[in-house]
PDB file of C-alpha atoms in Angstrom:
ATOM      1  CA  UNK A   1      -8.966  -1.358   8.367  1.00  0.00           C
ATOM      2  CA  UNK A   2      -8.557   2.607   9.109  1.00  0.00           C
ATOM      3  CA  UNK A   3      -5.493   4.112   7.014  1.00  0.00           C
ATOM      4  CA  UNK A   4      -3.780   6.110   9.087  1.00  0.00           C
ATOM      5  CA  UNK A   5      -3.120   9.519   6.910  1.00  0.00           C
ATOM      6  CA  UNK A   6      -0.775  12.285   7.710  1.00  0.00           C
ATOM      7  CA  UNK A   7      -0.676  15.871   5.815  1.00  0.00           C
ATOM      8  CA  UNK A   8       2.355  16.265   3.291  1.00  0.00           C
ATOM      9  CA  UNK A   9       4.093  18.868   5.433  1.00  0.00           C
ATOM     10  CA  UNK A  10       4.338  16.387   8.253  1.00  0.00           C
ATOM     11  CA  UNK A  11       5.622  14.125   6.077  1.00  0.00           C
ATOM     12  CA  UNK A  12       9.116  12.829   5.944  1.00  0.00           C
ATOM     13  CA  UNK A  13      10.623   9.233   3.956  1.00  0.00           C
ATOM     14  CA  UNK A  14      13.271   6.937   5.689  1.00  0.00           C
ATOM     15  CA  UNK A  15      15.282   4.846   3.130  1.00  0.00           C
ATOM     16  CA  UNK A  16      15.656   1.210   4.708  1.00  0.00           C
ATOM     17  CA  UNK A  17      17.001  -0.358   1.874  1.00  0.00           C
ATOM     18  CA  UNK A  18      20.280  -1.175   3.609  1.00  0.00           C
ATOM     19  CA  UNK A  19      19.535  -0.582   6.768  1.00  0.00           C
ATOM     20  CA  UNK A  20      20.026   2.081   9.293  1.00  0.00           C
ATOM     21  CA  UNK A  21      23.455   1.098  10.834  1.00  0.00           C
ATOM     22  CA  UNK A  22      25.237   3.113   8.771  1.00  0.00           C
ATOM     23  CA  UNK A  23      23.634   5.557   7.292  1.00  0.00           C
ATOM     24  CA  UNK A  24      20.349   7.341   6.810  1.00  0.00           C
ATOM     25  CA  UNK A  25      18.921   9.105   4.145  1.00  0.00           C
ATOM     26  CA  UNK A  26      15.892  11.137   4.853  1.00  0.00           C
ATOM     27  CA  UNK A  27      13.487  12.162   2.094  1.00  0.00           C
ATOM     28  CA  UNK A  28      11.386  15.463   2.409  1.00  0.00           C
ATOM     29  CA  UNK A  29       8.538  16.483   0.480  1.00  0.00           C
ATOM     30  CA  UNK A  30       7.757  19.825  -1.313  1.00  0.00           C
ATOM     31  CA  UNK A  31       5.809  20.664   2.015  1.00  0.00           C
ATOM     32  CA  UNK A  32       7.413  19.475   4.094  1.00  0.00           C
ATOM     33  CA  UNK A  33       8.007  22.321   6.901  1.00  0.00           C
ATOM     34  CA  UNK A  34      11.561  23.495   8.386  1.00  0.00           C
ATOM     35  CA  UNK A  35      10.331  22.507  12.207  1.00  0.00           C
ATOM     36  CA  UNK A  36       9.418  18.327  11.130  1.00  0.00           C
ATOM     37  CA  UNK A  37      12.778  18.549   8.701  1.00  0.00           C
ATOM     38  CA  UNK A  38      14.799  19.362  12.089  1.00  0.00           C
ATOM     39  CA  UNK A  39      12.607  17.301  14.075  1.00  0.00           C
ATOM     40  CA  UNK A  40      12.929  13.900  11.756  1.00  0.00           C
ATOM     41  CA  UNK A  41      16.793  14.880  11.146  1.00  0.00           C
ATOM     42  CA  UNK A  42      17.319  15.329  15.118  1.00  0.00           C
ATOM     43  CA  UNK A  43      15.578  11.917  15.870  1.00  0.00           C
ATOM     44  CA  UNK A  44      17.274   9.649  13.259  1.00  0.00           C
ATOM     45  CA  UNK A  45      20.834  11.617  14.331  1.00  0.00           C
ATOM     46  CA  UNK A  46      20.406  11.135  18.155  1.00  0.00           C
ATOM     47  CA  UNK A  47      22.345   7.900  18.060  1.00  0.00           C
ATOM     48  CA  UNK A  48      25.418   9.616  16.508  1.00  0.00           C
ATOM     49  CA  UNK A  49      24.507   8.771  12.851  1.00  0.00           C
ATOM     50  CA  UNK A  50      25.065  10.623   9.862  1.00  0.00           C
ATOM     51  CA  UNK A  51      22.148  12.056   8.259  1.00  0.00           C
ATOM     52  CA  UNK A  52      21.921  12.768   4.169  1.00  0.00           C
ATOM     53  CA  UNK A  53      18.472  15.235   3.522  1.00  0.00           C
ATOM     54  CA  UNK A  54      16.976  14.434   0.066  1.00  0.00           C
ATOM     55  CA  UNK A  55      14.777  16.222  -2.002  1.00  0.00           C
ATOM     56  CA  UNK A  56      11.606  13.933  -2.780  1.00  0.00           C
ATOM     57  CA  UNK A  57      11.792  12.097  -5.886  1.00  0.00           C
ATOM     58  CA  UNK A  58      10.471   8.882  -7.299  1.00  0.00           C
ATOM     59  CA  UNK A  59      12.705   5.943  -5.202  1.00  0.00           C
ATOM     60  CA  UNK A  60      15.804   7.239  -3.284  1.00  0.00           C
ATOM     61  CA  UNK A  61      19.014   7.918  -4.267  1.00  0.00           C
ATOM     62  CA  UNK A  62      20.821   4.527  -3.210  1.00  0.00           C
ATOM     63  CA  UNK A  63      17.759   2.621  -4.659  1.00  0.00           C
ATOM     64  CA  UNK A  64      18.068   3.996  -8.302  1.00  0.00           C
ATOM     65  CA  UNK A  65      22.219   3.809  -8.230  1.00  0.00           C
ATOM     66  CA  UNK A  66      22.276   0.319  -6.876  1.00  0.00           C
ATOM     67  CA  UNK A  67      19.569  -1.099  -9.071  1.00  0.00           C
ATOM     68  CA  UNK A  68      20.928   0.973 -11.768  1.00  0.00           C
ATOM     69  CA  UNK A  69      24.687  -0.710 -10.866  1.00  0.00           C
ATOM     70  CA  UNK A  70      23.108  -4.382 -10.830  1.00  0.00           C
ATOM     71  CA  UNK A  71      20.875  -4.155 -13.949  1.00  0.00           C
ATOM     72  CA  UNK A  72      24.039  -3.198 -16.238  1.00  0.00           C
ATOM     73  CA  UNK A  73      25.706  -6.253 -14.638  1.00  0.00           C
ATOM     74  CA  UNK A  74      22.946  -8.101 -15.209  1.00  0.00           C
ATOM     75  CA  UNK A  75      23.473  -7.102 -19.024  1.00  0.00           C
ATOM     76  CA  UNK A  76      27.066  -7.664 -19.217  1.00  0.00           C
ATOM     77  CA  UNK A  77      26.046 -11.175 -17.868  1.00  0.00           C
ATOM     78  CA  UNK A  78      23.619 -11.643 -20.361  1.00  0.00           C
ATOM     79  CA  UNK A  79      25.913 -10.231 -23.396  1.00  0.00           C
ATOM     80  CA  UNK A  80      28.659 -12.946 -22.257  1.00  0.00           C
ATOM     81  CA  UNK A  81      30.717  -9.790 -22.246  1.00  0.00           C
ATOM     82  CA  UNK A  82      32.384 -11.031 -18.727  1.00  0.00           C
ATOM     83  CA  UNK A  83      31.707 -14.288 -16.180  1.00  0.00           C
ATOM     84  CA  UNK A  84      29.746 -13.144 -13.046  1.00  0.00           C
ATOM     85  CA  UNK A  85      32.369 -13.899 -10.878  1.00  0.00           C
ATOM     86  CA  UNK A  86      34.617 -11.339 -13.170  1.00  0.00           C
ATOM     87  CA  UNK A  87      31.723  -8.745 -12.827  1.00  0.00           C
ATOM     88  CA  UNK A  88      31.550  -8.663  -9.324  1.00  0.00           C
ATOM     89  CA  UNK A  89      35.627  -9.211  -8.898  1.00  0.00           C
ATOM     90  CA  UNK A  90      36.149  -6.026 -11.439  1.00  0.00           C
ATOM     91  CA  UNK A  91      33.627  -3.594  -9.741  1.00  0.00           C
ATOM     92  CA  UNK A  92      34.984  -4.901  -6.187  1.00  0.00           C
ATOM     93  CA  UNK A  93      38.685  -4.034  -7.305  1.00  0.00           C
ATOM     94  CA  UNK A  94      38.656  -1.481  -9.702  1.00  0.00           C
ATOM     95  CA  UNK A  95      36.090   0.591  -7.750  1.00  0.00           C
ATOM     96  CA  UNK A  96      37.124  -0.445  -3.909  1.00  0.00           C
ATOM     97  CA  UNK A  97      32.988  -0.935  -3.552  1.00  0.00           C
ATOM     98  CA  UNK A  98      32.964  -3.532  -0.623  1.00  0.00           C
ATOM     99  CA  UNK A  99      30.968  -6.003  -3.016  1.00  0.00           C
ATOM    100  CA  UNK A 100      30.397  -6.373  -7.069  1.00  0.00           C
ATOM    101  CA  UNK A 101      27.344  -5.646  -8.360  1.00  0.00           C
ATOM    102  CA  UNK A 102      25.940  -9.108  -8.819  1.00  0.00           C
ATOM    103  CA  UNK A 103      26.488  -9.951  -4.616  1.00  0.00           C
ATOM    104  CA  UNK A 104      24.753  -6.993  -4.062  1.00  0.00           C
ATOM    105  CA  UNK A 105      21.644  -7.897  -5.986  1.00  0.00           C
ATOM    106  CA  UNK A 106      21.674 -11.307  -3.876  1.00  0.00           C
ATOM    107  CA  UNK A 107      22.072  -9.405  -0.837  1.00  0.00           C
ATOM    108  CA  UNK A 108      18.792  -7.251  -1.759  1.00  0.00           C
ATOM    109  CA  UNK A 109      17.045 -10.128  -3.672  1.00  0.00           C
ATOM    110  CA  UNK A 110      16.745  -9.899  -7.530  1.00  0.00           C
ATOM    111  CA  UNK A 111      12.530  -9.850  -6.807  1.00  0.00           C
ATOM    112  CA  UNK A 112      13.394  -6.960  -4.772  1.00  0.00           C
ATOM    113  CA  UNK A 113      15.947  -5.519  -7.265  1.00  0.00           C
ATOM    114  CA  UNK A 114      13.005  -6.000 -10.181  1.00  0.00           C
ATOM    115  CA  UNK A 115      10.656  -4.574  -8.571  1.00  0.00           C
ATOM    116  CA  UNK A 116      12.657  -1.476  -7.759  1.00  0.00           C
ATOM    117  CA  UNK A 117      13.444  -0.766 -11.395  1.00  0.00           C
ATOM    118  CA  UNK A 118       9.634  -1.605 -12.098  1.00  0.00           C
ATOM    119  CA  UNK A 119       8.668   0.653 -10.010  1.00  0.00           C
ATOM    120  CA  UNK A 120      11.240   3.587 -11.107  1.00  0.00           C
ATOM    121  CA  UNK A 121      10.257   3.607 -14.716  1.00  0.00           C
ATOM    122  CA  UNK A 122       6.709   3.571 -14.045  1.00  0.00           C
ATOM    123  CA  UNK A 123       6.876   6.483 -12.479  1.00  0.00           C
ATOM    124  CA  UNK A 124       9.664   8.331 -14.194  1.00  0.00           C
ATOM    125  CA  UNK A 125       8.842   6.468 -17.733  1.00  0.00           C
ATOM    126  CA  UNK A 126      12.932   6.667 -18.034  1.00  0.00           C
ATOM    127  CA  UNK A 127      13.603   3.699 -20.432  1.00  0.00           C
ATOM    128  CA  UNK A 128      17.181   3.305 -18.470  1.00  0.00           C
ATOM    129  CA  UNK A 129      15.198   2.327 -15.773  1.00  0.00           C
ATOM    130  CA  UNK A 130      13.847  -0.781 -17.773  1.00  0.00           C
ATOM    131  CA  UNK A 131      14.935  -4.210 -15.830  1.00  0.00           C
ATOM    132  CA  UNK A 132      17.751  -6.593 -17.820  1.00  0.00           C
ATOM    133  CA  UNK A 133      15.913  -9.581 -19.542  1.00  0.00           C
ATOM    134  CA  UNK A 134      18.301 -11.628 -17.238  1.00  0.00           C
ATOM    135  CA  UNK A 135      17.639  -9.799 -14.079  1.00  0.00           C
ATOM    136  CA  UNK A 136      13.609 -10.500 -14.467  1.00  0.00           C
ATOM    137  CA  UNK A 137      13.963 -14.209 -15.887  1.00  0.00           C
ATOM    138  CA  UNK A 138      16.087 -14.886 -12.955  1.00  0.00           C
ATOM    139  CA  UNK A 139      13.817 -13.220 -10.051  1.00  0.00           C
ATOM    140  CA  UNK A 140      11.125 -14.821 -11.423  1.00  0.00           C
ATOM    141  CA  UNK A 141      12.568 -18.213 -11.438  1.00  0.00           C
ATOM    142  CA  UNK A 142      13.820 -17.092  -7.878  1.00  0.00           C
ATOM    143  CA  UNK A 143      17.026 -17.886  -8.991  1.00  0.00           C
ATOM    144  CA  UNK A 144      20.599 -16.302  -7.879  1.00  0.00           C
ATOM    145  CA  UNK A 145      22.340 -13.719  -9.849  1.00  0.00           C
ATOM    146  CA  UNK A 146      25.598 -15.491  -9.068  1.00  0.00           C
ATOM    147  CA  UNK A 147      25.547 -18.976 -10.531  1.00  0.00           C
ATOM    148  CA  UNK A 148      24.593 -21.977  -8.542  1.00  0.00           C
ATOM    149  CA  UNK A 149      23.881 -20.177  -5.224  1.00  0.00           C
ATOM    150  CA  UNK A 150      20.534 -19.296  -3.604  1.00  0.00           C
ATOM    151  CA  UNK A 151      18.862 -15.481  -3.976  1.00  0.00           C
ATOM    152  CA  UNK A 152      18.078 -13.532  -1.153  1.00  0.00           C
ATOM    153  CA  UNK A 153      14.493 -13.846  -0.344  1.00  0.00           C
ATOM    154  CA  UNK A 154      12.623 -10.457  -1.513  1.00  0.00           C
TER     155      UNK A 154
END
């Protein structure tokens, strides 16, 4: 199998964790040059689509707040502080996000969701980033974060 390898100043990162409908969130590198910046910001915008330019950093922005977002559900959950369905209902209301915390992680997959956090304190050996004993018993079981419904796959 050849790897196909492409010099840091050519290189750009395209967060696809929700999709590109929406939104996109481009990631440069250190090296990344001015002229492949405008070029990767004039290709993903050509359909009318905001564009948000990140700095590089270990995940992307919406990864870390998301998974950050479901893991302390995931806690509250655990702690009995609050019923799921409360947790999701009290974000979803009190914060006008379209869906609580917990729906979100079913949306993404709590295998995905683990992984993510896995991933972000590995390389940022942040302790916050550590995954909710609930969140990894549950992706590992493949279970839903909601009670008695079926996970995303991922």
């Amino acid at each position: 199998m050849q790897r196909f390898a492409c010099p840091a100043e050519r290189s750009v990162g395209i967060d696809l964790l929700c999709g590109l409908e929406r939104r996109r969130c481009l990631m440069l590198s250190p090296l990344t040059t001015p002229a492949m910046r405008d070029a990767a910001h004039a290709l993903l915008a050509g359909d009318g689509v905001g564009v948000t330019v990140l700095r590089d950093s270990p995940g992307f922005v919406v990864q870390r707040v998301l998974a950050m977002i479901v893991n302390l559900a995931c806690d509250i959950a655990q702690q009995g502080i609050a019923s799921v369905e409360d947790i999701d209902q009290a974000v979803h209301l009190g914060l006008g996000y379209p869906h609580g915390p917990l729906e979100w992680g079913d949306r993404l997959g709590p295998r995905r969701l683990l992984s993510i956090l896995q991933r972000l304190q590995t390389l940022t050996g942040d302790p916050r980033y550590r995954p909710s004993p609930w969140l990894r018993r549950r992706a590992q079981l493949g279970m839903s974060l909601r009670a008695g419904e079926t996970a995303a796959v991922g």
